[in-house]
CSV table of C-alpha atoms in Angstrom, one decimal:
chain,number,residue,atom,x,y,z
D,1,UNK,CA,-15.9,47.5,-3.7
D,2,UNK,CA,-13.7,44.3,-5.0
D,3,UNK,CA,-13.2,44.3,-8.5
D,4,UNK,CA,-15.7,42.0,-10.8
D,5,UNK,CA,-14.9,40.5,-13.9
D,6,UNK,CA,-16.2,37.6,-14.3
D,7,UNK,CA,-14.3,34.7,-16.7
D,8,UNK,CA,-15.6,33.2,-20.0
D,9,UNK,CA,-17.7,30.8,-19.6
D,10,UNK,CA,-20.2,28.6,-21.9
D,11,UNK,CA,-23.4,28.6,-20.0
D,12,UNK,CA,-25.7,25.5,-20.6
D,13,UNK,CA,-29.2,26.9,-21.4
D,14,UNK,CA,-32.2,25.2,-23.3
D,15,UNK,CA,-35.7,26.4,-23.8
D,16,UNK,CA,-36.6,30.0,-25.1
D,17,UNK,CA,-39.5,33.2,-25.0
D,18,UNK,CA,-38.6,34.0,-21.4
D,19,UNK,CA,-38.7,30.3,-20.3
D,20,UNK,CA,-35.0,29.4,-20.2
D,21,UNK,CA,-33.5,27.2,-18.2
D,22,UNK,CA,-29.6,27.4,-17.1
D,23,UNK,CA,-27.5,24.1,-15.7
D,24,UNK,CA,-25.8,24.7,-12.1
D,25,UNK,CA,-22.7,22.6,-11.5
D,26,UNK,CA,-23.0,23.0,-7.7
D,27,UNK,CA,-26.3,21.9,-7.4
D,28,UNK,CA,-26.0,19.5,-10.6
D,29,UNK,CA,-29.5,20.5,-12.1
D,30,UNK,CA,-31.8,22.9,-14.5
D,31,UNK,CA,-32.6,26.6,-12.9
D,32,UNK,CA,-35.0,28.6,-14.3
D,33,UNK,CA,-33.0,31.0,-16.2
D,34,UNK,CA,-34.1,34.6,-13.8
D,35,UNK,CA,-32.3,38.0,-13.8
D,36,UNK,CA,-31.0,36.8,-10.1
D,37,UNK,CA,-29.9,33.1,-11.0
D,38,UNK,CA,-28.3,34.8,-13.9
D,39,UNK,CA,-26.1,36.7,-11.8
D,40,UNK,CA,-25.6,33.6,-9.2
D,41,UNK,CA,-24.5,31.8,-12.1
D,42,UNK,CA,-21.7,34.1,-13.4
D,43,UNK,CA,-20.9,34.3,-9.7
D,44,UNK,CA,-20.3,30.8,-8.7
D,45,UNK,CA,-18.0,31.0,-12.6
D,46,UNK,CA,-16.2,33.7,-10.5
D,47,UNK,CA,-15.4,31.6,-7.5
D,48,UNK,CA,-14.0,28.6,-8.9
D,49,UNK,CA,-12.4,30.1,-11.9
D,50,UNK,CA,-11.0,33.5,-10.6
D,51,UNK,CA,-10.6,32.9,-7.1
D,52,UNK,CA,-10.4,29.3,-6.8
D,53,UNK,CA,-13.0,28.4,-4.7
D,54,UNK,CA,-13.4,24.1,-4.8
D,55,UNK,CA,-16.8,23.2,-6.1
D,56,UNK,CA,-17.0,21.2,-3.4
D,57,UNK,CA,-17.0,24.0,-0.5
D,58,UNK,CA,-19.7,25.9,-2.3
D,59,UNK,CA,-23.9,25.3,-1.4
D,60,UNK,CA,-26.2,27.1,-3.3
D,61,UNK,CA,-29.9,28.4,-1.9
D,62,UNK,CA,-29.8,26.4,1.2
D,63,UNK,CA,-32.9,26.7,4.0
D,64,UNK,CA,-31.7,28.6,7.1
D,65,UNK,CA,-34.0,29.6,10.4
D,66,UNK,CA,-34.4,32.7,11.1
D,67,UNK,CA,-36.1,32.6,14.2
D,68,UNK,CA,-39.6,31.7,12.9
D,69,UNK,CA,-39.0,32.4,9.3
D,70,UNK,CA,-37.2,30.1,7.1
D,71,UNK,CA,-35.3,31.5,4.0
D,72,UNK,CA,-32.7,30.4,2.0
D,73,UNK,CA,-29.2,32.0,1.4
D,74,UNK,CA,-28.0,32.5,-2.6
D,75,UNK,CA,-24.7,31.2,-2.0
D,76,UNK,CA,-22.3,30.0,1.1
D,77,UNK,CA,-18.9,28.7,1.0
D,78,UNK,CA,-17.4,26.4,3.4
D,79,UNK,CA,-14.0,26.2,5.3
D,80,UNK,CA,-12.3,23.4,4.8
D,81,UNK,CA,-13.6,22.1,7.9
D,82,UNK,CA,-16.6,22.5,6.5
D,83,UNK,CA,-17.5,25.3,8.5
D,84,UNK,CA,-19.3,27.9,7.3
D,85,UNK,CA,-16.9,31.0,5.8
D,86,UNK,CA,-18.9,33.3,3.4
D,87,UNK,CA,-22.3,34.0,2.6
D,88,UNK,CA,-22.9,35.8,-0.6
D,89,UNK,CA,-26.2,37.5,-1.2
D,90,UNK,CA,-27.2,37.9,-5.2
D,91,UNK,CA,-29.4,40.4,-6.7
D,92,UNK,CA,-30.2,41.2,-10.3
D,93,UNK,CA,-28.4,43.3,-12.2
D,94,UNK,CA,-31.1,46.4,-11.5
D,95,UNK,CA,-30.8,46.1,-7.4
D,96,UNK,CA,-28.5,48.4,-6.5
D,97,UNK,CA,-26.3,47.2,-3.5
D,98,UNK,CA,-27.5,49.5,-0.2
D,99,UNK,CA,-27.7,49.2,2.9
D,100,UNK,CA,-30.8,46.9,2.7
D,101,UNK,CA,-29.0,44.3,1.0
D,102,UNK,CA,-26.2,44.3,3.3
D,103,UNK,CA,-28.9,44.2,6.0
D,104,UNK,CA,-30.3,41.2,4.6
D,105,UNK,CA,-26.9,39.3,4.6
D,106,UNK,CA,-26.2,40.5,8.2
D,107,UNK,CA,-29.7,39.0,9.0
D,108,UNK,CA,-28.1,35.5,7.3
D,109,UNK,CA,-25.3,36.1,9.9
D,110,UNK,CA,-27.5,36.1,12.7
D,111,UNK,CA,-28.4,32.3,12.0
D,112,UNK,CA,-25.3,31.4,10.6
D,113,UNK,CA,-22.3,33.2,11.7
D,114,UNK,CA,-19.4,33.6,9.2
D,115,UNK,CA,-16.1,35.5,9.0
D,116,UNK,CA,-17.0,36.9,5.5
D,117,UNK,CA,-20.1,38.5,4.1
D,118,UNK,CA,-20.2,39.3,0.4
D,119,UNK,CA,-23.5,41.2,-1.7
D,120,UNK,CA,-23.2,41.0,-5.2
D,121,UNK,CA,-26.0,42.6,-8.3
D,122,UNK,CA,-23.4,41.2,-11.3
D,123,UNK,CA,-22.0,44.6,-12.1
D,124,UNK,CA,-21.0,45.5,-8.7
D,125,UNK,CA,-19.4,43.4,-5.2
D,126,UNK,CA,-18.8,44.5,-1.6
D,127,UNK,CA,-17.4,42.6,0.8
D,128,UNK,CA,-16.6,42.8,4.2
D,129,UNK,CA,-14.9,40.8,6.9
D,130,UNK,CA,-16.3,40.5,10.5
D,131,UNK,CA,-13.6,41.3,12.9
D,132,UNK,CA,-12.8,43.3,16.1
D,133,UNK,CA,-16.5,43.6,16.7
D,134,UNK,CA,-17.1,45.5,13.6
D,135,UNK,CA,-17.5,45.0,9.9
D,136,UNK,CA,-14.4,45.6,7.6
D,137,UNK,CA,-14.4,46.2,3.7
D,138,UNK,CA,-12.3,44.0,1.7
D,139,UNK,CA,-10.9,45.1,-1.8
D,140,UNK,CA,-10.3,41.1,-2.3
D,141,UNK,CA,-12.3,37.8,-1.5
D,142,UNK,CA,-9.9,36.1,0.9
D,143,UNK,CA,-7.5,33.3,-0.5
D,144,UNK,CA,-9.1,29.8,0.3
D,145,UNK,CA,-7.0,27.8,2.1
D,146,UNK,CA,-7.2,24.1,2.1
């Protein structure tokens, strides 16, 4: 598991009784304020404040095929060839991280290939590097490099 703390942050959120809405800086627009998006949001805080990630290489829920079914990945980061690098799958706080998650992200990788698969519920994060045929756990994101 890779260590998660995430950094201080002051979220913008409006609205109130269960209808809050959060800003995004990737995306540049209002999110209904979910148990999920919550823990996107402290996520994407965690990749350009702790680990440096630029704004710029991130894309949040983007449309992918997957053969006939479309769905849309929580958060991918981008090489600096743009290229896609790392796809990190988001659940709420009270989805424990299994083996069904990490199916689900592998699923991702079937569409998109990356070197870097991450699964995230907020409290815990796994990652895990595709290499040698296999899948290798990291204990650290990887250093982006531009």
């Amino acid at each position: 598991m890779i260590l998660l703390t995430y950094p201080e942050h002051e979220y913008r959120i409006r609205g109130g009784k269960g209808k809050e809405i959060i800003f995004d800086p990737i995306r540049k627009s209002w999110i209904r304020l979910t148990p999920e998006e919550w823990v996107r949001q402290n996520t994407i805080q965690y990749l350009l404040q702790v680990v440096k990630y630029p704004s710029t290489m991130i894309a949040v829920e983007k449309e992918i095929q997957l053969g006939e079914l479309k769905k849309r990945f929580d958060l991918m980061v981008f090489d600096p060839d743009h290229h896609p690098w790392m796809i990190i799958e988001c659940k709420s706080m009270d989805v424990a991280i299994n083996q069904s998650v990490l199916e689900q992200v592998l699923r991702y990788n079937i569409s998109v290939p990356v070197p870097f698969l991450v699964v995230t519920n907020g409290s815990s994060m796994a990652g895990f590097e595709r290499r040698d045929n296999g899948l290798h756990e990291i204990q650290n994101l990887p250093v982006f490099h531009l």
